Coordinates of C-alpha atoms and ligand atoms in Angstrom, one line a residue:
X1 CA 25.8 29.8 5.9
X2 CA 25.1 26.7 7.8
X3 CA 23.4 23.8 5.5
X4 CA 19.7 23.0 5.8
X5 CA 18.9 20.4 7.9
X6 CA 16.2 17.9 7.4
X7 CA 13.5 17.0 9.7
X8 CA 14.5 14.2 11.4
X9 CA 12.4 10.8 13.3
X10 CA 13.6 12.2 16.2
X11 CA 11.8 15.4 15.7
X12 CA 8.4 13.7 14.4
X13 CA 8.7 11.2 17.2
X14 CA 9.2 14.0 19.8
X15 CA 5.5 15.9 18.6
X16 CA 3.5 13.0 20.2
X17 CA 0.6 14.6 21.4
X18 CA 0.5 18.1 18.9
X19 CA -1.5 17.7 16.0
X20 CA 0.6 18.2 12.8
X21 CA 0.1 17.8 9.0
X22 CA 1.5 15.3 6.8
X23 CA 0.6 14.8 3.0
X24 CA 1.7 12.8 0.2
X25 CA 3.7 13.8 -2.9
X26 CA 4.9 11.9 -5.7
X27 CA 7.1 14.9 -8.2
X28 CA 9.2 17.8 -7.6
X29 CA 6.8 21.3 -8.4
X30 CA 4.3 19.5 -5.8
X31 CA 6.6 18.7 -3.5
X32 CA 8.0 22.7 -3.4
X33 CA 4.2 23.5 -2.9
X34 CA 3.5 21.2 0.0
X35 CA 7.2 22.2 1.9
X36 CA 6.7 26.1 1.1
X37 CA 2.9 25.6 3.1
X38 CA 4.2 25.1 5.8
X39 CA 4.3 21.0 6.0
X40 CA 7.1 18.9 6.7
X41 CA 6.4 15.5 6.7
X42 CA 6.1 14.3 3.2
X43 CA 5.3 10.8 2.6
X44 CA 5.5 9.5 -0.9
X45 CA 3.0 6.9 -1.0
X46 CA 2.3 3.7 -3.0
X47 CA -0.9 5.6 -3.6
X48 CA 1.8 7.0 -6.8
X49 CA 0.4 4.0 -8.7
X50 CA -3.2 4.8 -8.3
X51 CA -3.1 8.7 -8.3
X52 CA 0.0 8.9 -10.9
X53 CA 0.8 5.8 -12.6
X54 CA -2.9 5.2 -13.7
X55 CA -2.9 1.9 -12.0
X56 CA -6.4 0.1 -10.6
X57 CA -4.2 -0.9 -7.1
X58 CA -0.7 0.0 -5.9
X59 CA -0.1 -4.1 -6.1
X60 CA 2.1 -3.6 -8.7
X61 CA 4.2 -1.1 -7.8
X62 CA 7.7 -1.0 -8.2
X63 CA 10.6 -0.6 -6.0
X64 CA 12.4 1.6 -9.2
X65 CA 9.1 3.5 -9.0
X66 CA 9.4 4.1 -5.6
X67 CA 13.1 5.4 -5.7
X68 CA 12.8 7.7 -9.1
X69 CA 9.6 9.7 -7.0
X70 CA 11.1 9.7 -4.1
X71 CA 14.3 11.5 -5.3
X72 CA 12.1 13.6 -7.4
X73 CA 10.5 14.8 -3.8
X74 CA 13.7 15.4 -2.3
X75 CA 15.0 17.3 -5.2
X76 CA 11.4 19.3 -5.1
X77 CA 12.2 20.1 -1.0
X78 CA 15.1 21.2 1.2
X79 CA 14.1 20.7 4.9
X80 CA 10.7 18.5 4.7
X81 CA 11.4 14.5 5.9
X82 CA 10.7 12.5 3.4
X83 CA 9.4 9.2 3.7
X84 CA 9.2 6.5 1.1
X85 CA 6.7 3.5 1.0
X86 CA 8.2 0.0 0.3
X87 CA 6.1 -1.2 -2.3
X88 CA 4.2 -4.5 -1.9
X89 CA 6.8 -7.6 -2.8
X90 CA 9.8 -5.7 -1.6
X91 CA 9.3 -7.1 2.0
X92 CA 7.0 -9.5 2.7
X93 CA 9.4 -12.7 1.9
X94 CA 12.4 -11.8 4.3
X95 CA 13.8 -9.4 6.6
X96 CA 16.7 -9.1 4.4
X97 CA 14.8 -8.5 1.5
X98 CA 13.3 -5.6 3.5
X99 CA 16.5 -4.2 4.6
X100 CA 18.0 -4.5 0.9
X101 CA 14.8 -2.5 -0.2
X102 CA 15.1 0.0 2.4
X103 CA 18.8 0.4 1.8
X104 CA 17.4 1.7 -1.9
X105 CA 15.3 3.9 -1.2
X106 CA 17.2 5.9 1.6
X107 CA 20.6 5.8 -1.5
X108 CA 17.3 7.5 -3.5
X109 CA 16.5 10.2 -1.0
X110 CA 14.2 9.0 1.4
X111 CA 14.5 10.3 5.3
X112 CA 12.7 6.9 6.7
X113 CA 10.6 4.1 5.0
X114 CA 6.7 3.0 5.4
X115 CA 5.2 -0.6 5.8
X116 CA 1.7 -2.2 5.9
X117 CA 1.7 -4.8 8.6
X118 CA 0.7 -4.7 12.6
X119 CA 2.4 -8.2 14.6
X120 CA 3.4 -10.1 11.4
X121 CA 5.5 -7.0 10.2
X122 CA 7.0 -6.5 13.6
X123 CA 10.8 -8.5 12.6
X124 CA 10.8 -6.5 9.7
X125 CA 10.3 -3.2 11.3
X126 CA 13.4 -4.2 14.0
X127 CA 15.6 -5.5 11.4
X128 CA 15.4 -2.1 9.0
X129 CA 15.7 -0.1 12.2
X130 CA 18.6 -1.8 13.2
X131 CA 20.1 -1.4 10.1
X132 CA 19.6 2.5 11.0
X133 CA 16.6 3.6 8.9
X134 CA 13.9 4.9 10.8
X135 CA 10.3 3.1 10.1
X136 CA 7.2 4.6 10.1
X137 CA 4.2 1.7 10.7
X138 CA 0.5 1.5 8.8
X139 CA -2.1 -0.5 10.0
X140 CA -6.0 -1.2 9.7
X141 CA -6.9 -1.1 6.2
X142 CA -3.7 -1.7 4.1
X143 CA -4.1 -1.4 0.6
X144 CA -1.1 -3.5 -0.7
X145 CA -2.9 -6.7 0.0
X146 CA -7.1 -5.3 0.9
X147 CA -8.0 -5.8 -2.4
X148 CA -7.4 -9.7 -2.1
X149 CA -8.1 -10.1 1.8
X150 CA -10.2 -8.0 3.9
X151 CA -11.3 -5.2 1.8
X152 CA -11.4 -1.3 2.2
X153 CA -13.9 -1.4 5.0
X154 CA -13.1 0.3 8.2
X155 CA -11.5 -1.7 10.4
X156 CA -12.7 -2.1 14.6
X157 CA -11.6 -4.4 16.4
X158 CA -10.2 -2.8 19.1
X159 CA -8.3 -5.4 20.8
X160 CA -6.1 -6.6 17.1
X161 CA -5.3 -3.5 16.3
X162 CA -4.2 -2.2 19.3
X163 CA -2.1 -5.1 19.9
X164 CA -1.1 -4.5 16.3
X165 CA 0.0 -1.1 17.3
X166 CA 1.6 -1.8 20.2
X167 CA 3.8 -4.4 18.1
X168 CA 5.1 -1.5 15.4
X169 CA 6.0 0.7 18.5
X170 CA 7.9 -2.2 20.5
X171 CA 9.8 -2.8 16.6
X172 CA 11.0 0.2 16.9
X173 CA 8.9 2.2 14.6
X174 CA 9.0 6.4 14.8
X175 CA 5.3 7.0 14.2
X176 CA 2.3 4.8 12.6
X177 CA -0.3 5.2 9.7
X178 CA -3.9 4.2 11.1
X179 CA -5.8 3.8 7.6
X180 CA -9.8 3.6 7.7
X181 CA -9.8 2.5 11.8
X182 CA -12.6 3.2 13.5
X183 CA -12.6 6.9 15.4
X184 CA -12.8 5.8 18.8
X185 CA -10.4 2.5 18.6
X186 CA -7.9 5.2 16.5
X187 CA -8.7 7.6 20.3
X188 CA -7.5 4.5 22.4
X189 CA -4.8 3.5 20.4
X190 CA -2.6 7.0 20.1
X191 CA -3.3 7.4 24.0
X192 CA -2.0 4.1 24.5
X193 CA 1.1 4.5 22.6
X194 CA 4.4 6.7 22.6
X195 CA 4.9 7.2 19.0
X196 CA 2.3 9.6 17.0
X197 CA -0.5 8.4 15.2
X198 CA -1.2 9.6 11.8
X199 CA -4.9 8.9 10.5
X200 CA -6.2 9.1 7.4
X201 CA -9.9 8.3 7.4
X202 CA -9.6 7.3 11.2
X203 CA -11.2 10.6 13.2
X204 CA -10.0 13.6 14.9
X205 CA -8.7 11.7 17.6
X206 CA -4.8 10.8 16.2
X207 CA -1.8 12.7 16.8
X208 CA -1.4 13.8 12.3
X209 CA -3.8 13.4 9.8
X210 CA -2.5 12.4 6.2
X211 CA -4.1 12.9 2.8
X212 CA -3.6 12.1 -0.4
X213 CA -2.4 15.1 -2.7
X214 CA -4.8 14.8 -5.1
X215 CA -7.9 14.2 -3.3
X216 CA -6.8 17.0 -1.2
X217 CA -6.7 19.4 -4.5
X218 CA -9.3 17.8 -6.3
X219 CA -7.5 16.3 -9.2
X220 CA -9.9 13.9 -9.9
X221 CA -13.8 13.6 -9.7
X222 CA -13.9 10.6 -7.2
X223 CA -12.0 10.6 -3.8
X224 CA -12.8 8.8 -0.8
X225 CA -15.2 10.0 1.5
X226 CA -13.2 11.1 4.3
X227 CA -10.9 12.7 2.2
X228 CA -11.3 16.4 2.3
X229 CA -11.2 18.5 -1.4
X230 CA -9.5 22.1 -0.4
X231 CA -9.4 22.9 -3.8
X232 CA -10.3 22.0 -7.3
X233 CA -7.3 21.8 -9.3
X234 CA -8.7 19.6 -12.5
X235 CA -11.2 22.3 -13.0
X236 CA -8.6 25.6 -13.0
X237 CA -6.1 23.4 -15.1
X238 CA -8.3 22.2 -18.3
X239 CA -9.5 26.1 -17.5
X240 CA -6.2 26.8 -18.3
X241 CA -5.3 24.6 -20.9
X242 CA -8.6 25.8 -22.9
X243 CA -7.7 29.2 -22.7
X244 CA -3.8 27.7 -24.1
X245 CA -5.5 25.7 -27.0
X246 CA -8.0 28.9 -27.7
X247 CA -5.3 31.4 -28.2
X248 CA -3.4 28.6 -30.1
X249 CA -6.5 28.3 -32.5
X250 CA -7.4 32.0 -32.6
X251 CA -3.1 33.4 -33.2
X252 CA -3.6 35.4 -30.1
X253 CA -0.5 32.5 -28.7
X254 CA 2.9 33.4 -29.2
X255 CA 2.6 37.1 -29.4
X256 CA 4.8 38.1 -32.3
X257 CA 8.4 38.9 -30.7
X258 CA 9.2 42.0 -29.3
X259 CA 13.2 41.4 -29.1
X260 CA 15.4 41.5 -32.3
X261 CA 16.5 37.9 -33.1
X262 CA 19.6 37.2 -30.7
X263 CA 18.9 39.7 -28.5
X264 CA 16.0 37.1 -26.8
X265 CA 16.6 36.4 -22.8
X266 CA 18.5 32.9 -22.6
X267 CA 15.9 30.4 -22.2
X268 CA 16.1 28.1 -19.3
X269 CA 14.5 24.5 -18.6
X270 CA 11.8 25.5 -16.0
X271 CA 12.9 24.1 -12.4
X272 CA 10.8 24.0 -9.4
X273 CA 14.1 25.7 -7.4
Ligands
KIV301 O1 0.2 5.2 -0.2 C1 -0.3 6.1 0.5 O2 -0.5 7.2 0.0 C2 -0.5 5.8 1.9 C3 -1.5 6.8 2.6 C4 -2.9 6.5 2.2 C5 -1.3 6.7 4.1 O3 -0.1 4.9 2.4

Protein backbone atom coordinates (compact mmCIF):
# COMPACT_ATOMS: atom_id res chain seq x y z
CA UNK A 1 0.00 0.00 0.00
CA UNK A 2 1.47 3.27 -0.82
CA UNK A 3 2.37 5.58 2.41
CA UNK A 4 0.10 8.56 3.39
CA UNK A 5 1.22 11.57 2.19
CA UNK A 6 0.89 14.83 3.97
CA UNK A 7 -0.59 17.94 2.80
CA UNK A 8 1.99 19.92 1.57
CA UNK A 9 2.63 24.19 1.21
CA UNK A 10 2.39 23.53 -2.14
CA UNK A 11 -1.03 22.23 -1.96
CA UNK A 12 -2.36 25.03 0.57
CA UNK A 13 -0.63 27.64 -1.50
CA UNK A 14 -2.27 26.33 -4.72
CA UNK A 15 -6.15 26.78 -3.00
CA UNK A 16 -5.78 30.70 -3.26
CA UNK A 17 -9.08 31.72 -3.95
CA UNK A 18 -11.42 28.46 -2.40
CA UNK A 19 -12.41 28.99 0.96
CA UNK A 20 -11.08 26.19 3.22
CA UNK A 21 -10.96 25.47 6.97
CA UNK A 22 -8.08 25.47 9.27
CA UNK A 23 -8.25 25.00 13.17
CA UNK A 24 -5.96 24.79 15.87
CA UNK A 25 -4.92 21.76 18.00
CA UNK A 26 -2.65 21.35 20.69
CA UNK A 27 -2.93 17.01 21.80
CA UNK A 28 -3.44 13.91 19.94
CA UNK A 29 -7.45 12.63 20.54
CA UNK A 30 -8.21 16.34 19.29
CA UNK A 31 -6.15 16.31 16.70
CA UNK A 32 -7.79 12.72 15.24
CA UNK A 33 -11.12 14.63 15.69
CA UNK A 34 -10.27 17.70 13.65
CA UNK A 35 -8.36 15.39 10.67
CA UNK A 36 -11.26 12.73 10.65
CA UNK A 37 -13.91 16.11 9.91
CA UNK A 38 -12.67 16.59 7.15
CA UNK A 39 -9.88 19.48 7.88
CA UNK A 40 -6.44 19.47 6.94
CA UNK A 41 -4.66 22.34 7.96
CA UNK A 42 -3.86 22.07 11.50
CA UNK A 43 -2.01 24.82 13.17
CA UNK A 44 -0.80 24.39 16.61
CA UNK A 45 -0.91 27.74 18.04
CA UNK A 46 0.83 29.59 20.85
CA UNK A 47 -2.77 30.12 21.80
CA UNK A 48 -1.63 26.32 23.71
CA UNK A 49 -0.44 28.60 26.58
CA UNK A 50 -3.77 30.42 27.00
CA UNK A 51 -6.28 27.60 26.13
CA UNK A 52 -3.97 24.60 27.58
CA UNK A 53 -1.16 25.70 29.74
CA UNK A 54 -3.45 27.99 31.85
CA UNK A 55 -1.31 30.97 31.05
CA UNK A 56 -2.70 34.87 31.15
CA UNK A 57 -0.64 35.46 27.55
CA UNK A 58 1.25 33.09 25.21
CA UNK A 59 4.46 35.48 26.22
CA UNK A 60 5.86 32.83 27.92
CA UNK A 61 5.68 30.18 25.87
CA UNK A 62 8.19 27.76 25.24
CA UNK A 63 9.97 26.44 22.27
CA UNK A 64 9.96 22.65 24.26
CA UNK A 65 6.25 23.46 24.63
CA UNK A 66 5.87 24.08 21.22
CA UNK A 67 7.77 20.87 19.98
CA UNK A 68 6.20 18.17 22.72
CA UNK A 69 2.34 19.54 21.14
CA UNK A 70 3.26 19.63 18.06
CA UNK A 71 4.45 15.94 17.90
CA UNK A 72 1.53 15.10 19.90
CA UNK A 73 -0.60 16.50 16.74
CA UNK A 74 1.25 14.61 14.33
CA UNK A 75 1.09 11.44 16.26
CA UNK A 76 -2.91 12.32 16.65
CA UNK A 77 -3.08 12.79 12.43
CA UNK A 78 -1.84 10.97 9.30
CA UNK A 79 -2.34 13.27 6.29
CA UNK A 80 -3.40 16.87 7.88
CA UNK A 81 -0.26 19.65 7.52
CA UNK A 82 0.70 20.59 10.55
CA UNK A 83 1.95 23.79 11.32
CA UNK A 84 3.81 24.85 14.45
CA UNK A 85 3.96 28.46 15.95
CA UNK A 86 7.52 29.79 16.92
CA UNK A 87 6.89 30.96 20.26
CA UNK A 88 7.68 34.61 21.16
CA UNK A 89 11.74 34.92 21.97
CA UNK A 90 12.61 32.09 19.60
CA UNK A 91 12.99 34.65 16.68
CA UNK A 92 12.87 38.06 17.29
CA UNK A 93 16.88 38.49 18.00
CA UNK A 94 18.32 36.86 14.75
CA UNK A 95 17.64 35.18 11.67
CA UNK A 96 19.70 32.39 12.88
CA UNK A 97 18.03 32.11 15.99
CA UNK A 98 14.87 31.74 13.86
CA UNK A 99 16.18 29.10 11.61
CA UNK A 100 17.73 27.09 14.70
CA UNK A 101 14.08 27.31 16.15
CA UNK A 102 12.42 26.26 13.10
CA UNK A 103 14.88 23.48 12.55
CA UNK A 104 13.20 22.09 16.11
CA UNK A 105 10.15 22.18 15.51
CA UNK A 106 10.09 20.54 11.85
CA UNK A 107 12.79 17.44 13.87
CA UNK A 108 9.30 17.52 16.21
CA UNK A 109 6.80 17.04 13.49
CA UNK A 110 5.83 20.17 12.18
CA UNK A 111 4.87 20.41 8.21
CA UNK A 112 5.77 24.45 8.18
CA UNK A 113 6.22 27.05 10.99
CA UNK A 114 4.11 30.40 11.87
CA UNK A 115 5.34 34.00 12.81
CA UNK A 116 3.88 37.33 14.04
CA UNK A 117 5.56 40.15 12.10
CA UNK A 118 4.50 42.12 8.67
CA UNK A 119 8.00 44.24 7.11
CA UNK A 120 10.19 43.79 10.31
CA UNK A 121 9.74 39.85 10.07
CA UNK A 122 10.30 39.79 6.41
CA UNK A 123 14.51 38.55 6.73
CA UNK A 124 13.29 36.10 9.01
CA UNK A 125 10.62 34.64 6.88
CA UNK A 126 13.46 34.33 3.72
CA UNK A 127 16.03 33.05 5.81
CA UNK A 128 13.78 29.90 7.34
CA UNK A 129 12.48 29.46 3.85
CA UNK A 130 15.73 29.23 2.44
CA UNK A 131 16.70 26.88 4.88
CA UNK A 132 13.64 24.78 3.30
CA UNK A 133 10.77 25.09 5.76
CA UNK A 134 7.83 26.59 4.45
CA UNK A 135 6.45 29.84 6.50
CA UNK A 136 3.11 30.70 7.05
CA UNK A 137 2.81 34.79 7.98
CA UNK A 138 0.37 36.45 10.84
CA UNK A 139 -0.20 39.96 10.85
CA UNK A 140 -2.69 42.74 12.43
CA UNK A 141 -3.17 41.96 15.90
CA UNK A 142 -0.35 39.71 17.14
CA UNK A 143 -0.66 38.45 20.36
CA UNK A 144 3.08 37.65 21.28
CA UNK A 145 3.85 41.25 21.84
CA UNK A 146 -0.20 43.20 21.90
CA UNK A 147 -0.38 42.87 25.31
CA UNK A 148 2.70 45.41 25.81
CA UNK A 149 2.26 47.46 22.44
CA UNK A 150 -0.84 48.10 20.53
CA UNK A 151 -3.47 46.00 22.16
CA UNK A 152 -6.17 43.46 20.93
CA UNK A 153 -8.11 46.08 19.05
CA UNK A 154 -8.77 45.59 15.39
CA UNK A 155 -6.39 46.80 13.36
CA UNK A 156 -7.23 49.25 9.84
CA UNK A 157 -4.91 50.83 8.43
CA UNK A 158 -5.09 49.82 5.18
CA UNK A 159 -2.04 51.08 3.66
CA UNK A 160 0.52 49.23 6.79
CA UNK A 161 -0.92 46.32 6.61
CA UNK A 162 -1.15 45.77 3.18
CA UNK A 163 2.33 46.74 2.74
CA UNK A 164 2.85 44.45 5.64
CA UNK A 165 1.29 41.69 3.63
CA UNK A 166 2.85 42.21 0.61
CA UNK A 167 6.30 41.98 2.57
CA UNK A 168 5.43 38.12 4.08
CA UNK A 169 4.50 37.14 0.39
CA UNK A 170 7.72 38.75 -1.29
CA UNK A 171 9.68 36.56 2.00
CA UNK A 172 8.50 33.83 0.66
CA UNK A 173 5.75 32.89 2.90
CA UNK A 174 3.05 29.97 1.77
CA UNK A 175 -0.11 31.65 3.22
CA UNK A 176 -0.76 34.48 6.01
CA UNK A 177 -2.83 34.74 9.34
CA UNK A 178 -4.79 38.16 9.24
CA UNK A 179 -5.78 38.38 13.18
CA UNK A 180 -8.53 41.01 14.19
CA UNK A 181 -8.02 43.23 10.66
CA UNK A 182 -10.70 45.10 9.65
CA UNK A 183 -13.31 43.18 7.07
CA UNK A 184 -12.88 45.28 4.13
CA UNK A 185 -8.79 46.07 4.43
CA UNK A 186 -8.74 41.89 5.10
CA UNK A 187 -11.14 42.00 1.22
CA UNK A 188 -8.29 44.19 -0.32
CA UNK A 189 -5.49 42.50 1.02
CA UNK A 190 -6.21 38.63 -0.10
CA UNK A 191 -7.19 40.19 -3.63
CA UNK A 192 -4.05 41.80 -3.75
CA UNK A 193 -1.91 38.99 -2.88
CA UNK A 194 -1.04 35.37 -4.35
CA UNK A 195 -0.81 33.46 -1.26
CA UNK A 196 -4.22 32.64 0.83
CA UNK A 197 -5.37 34.59 3.56
CA UNK A 198 -6.52 32.94 6.62
CA UNK A 199 -8.68 35.24 8.99
CA UNK A 200 -9.64 34.89 12.21
CA UNK A 201 -11.84 37.66 13.43
CA UNK A 202 -11.13 39.55 10.05
CA UNK A 203 -14.63 38.94 7.87
CA UNK A 204 -15.84 36.63 5.27
CA UNK A 205 -13.76 38.14 2.81
CA UNK A 206 -10.20 35.87 3.28
CA UNK A 207 -9.28 32.93 1.41
CA UNK A 208 -9.53 30.36 5.21
CA UNK A 209 -10.90 31.20 8.38
CA UNK A 210 -9.08 29.84 11.54
CA UNK A 211 -10.42 29.25 15.06
CA UNK A 212 -9.34 28.40 18.07
CA UNK A 213 -10.36 24.66 19.25
CA UNK A 214 -11.78 25.47 22.21
CA UNK A 215 -13.75 28.51 21.52
CA UNK A 216 -14.96 26.66 18.58
CA UNK A 217 -16.37 23.70 21.10
CA UNK A 218 -17.12 25.78 23.85
CA UNK A 219 -14.59 24.74 26.42
CA UNK A 220 -14.69 27.56 28.29
CA UNK A 221 -17.31 30.28 29.30
CA UNK A 222 -15.56 33.37 27.64
CA UNK A 223 -14.33 33.35 23.94
CA UNK A 224 -13.81 36.16 21.81
CA UNK A 225 -16.54 37.70 20.05
CA UNK A 226 -15.95 36.70 16.63
CA UNK A 227 -15.24 33.42 17.59
CA UNK A 228 -18.06 31.07 16.78
CA UNK A 229 -19.19 28.22 19.64
CA UNK A 230 -20.46 24.99 17.40
CA UNK A 231 -20.68 23.15 20.37
CA UNK A 232 -20.58 23.14 24.08
CA UNK A 233 -18.16 20.70 25.17
CA UNK A 234 -17.55 21.94 29.08
CA UNK A 235 -21.18 21.38 29.61
CA UNK A 236 -21.45 17.53 28.13
CA UNK A 237 -18.09 16.74 29.89
CA UNK A 238 -18.69 17.80 33.72
CA UNK A 239 -22.25 16.12 32.51
CA UNK A 240 -20.28 13.27 32.10
CA UNK A 241 -18.02 13.38 34.79
CA UNK A 242 -21.14 13.85 37.30
CA UNK A 243 -22.75 11.01 36.16
CA UNK A 244 -18.82 9.14 36.71
CA UNK A 245 -18.59 10.52 40.28
CA UNK A 246 -22.51 9.63 40.98
CA UNK A 247 -22.18 5.96 40.03
CA UNK A 248 -18.77 6.06 41.93
CA UNK A 249 -20.77 7.39 45.09
CA UNK A 250 -23.93 5.28 44.60
CA UNK A 251 -21.66 1.51 43.67
CA UNK A 252 -23.48 1.44 40.48
CA UNK A 253 -19.39 2.04 38.90
CA UNK A 254 -17.43 -0.86 38.27
CA UNK A 255 -20.13 -3.35 37.64
CA UNK A 256 -19.07 -6.36 39.54
CA UNK A 257 -17.03 -8.63 36.93
CA UNK A 258 -18.63 -10.82 34.65
CA UNK A 259 -15.27 -12.78 33.51
CA UNK A 260 -13.55 -15.37 35.87
CA UNK A 261 -10.27 -13.85 37.13
CA UNK A 262 -7.67 -14.38 34.19
CA UNK A 263 -9.99 -14.91 31.80
CA UNK A 264 -10.46 -10.69 31.54
CA UNK A 265 -9.75 -9.15 27.81
CA UNK A 266 -5.97 -7.81 27.94
CA UNK A 267 -6.19 -4.29 28.85
CA UNK A 268 -4.69 -1.79 26.56
CA UNK A 269 -3.46 2.02 27.25
CA UNK A 270 -6.27 3.87 25.29
CA UNK A 271 -4.69 5.50 21.99
CA UNK A 272 -6.31 7.95 19.75
CA UNK A 273 -5.11 5.35 16.62
O1 LIG B 1 -1.87 30.87 18.45
C1 LIG B 1 -2.89 30.78 17.73
O2 LIG B 1 -3.81 30.01 17.99
C2 LIG B 1 -2.97 31.66 16.57
C3 LIG B 1 -4.31 31.83 15.95
C4 LIG B 1 -5.14 32.72 16.80
C5 LIG B 1 -4.21 32.31 14.56
O3 LIG B 1 -2.00 32.24 16.19
Amino acid sequence: MAPVRRLTSSVIRARKGKRFPVITAYDAPFARCVEDAGIDVILVGDSLGNVVLGLESTAPVELDDMCRHGAAVKRGTSRAHVIVDLPFGTYQASDEDAVRASIALVKAGASSVKLEGGIDAASRIAAIVRAGIPVVGHIGVMPQTAGNTSGFKRKADGELLLADARAVEAAGAFAVVLEMVDADVARQITAALAIPTIGIGAGPHCDAQVLVLHDALGLYAHAPPFAKRFAELAQIATGALQAYASEVRDGTFPAAPSAVAGDEPVYVVSTPS
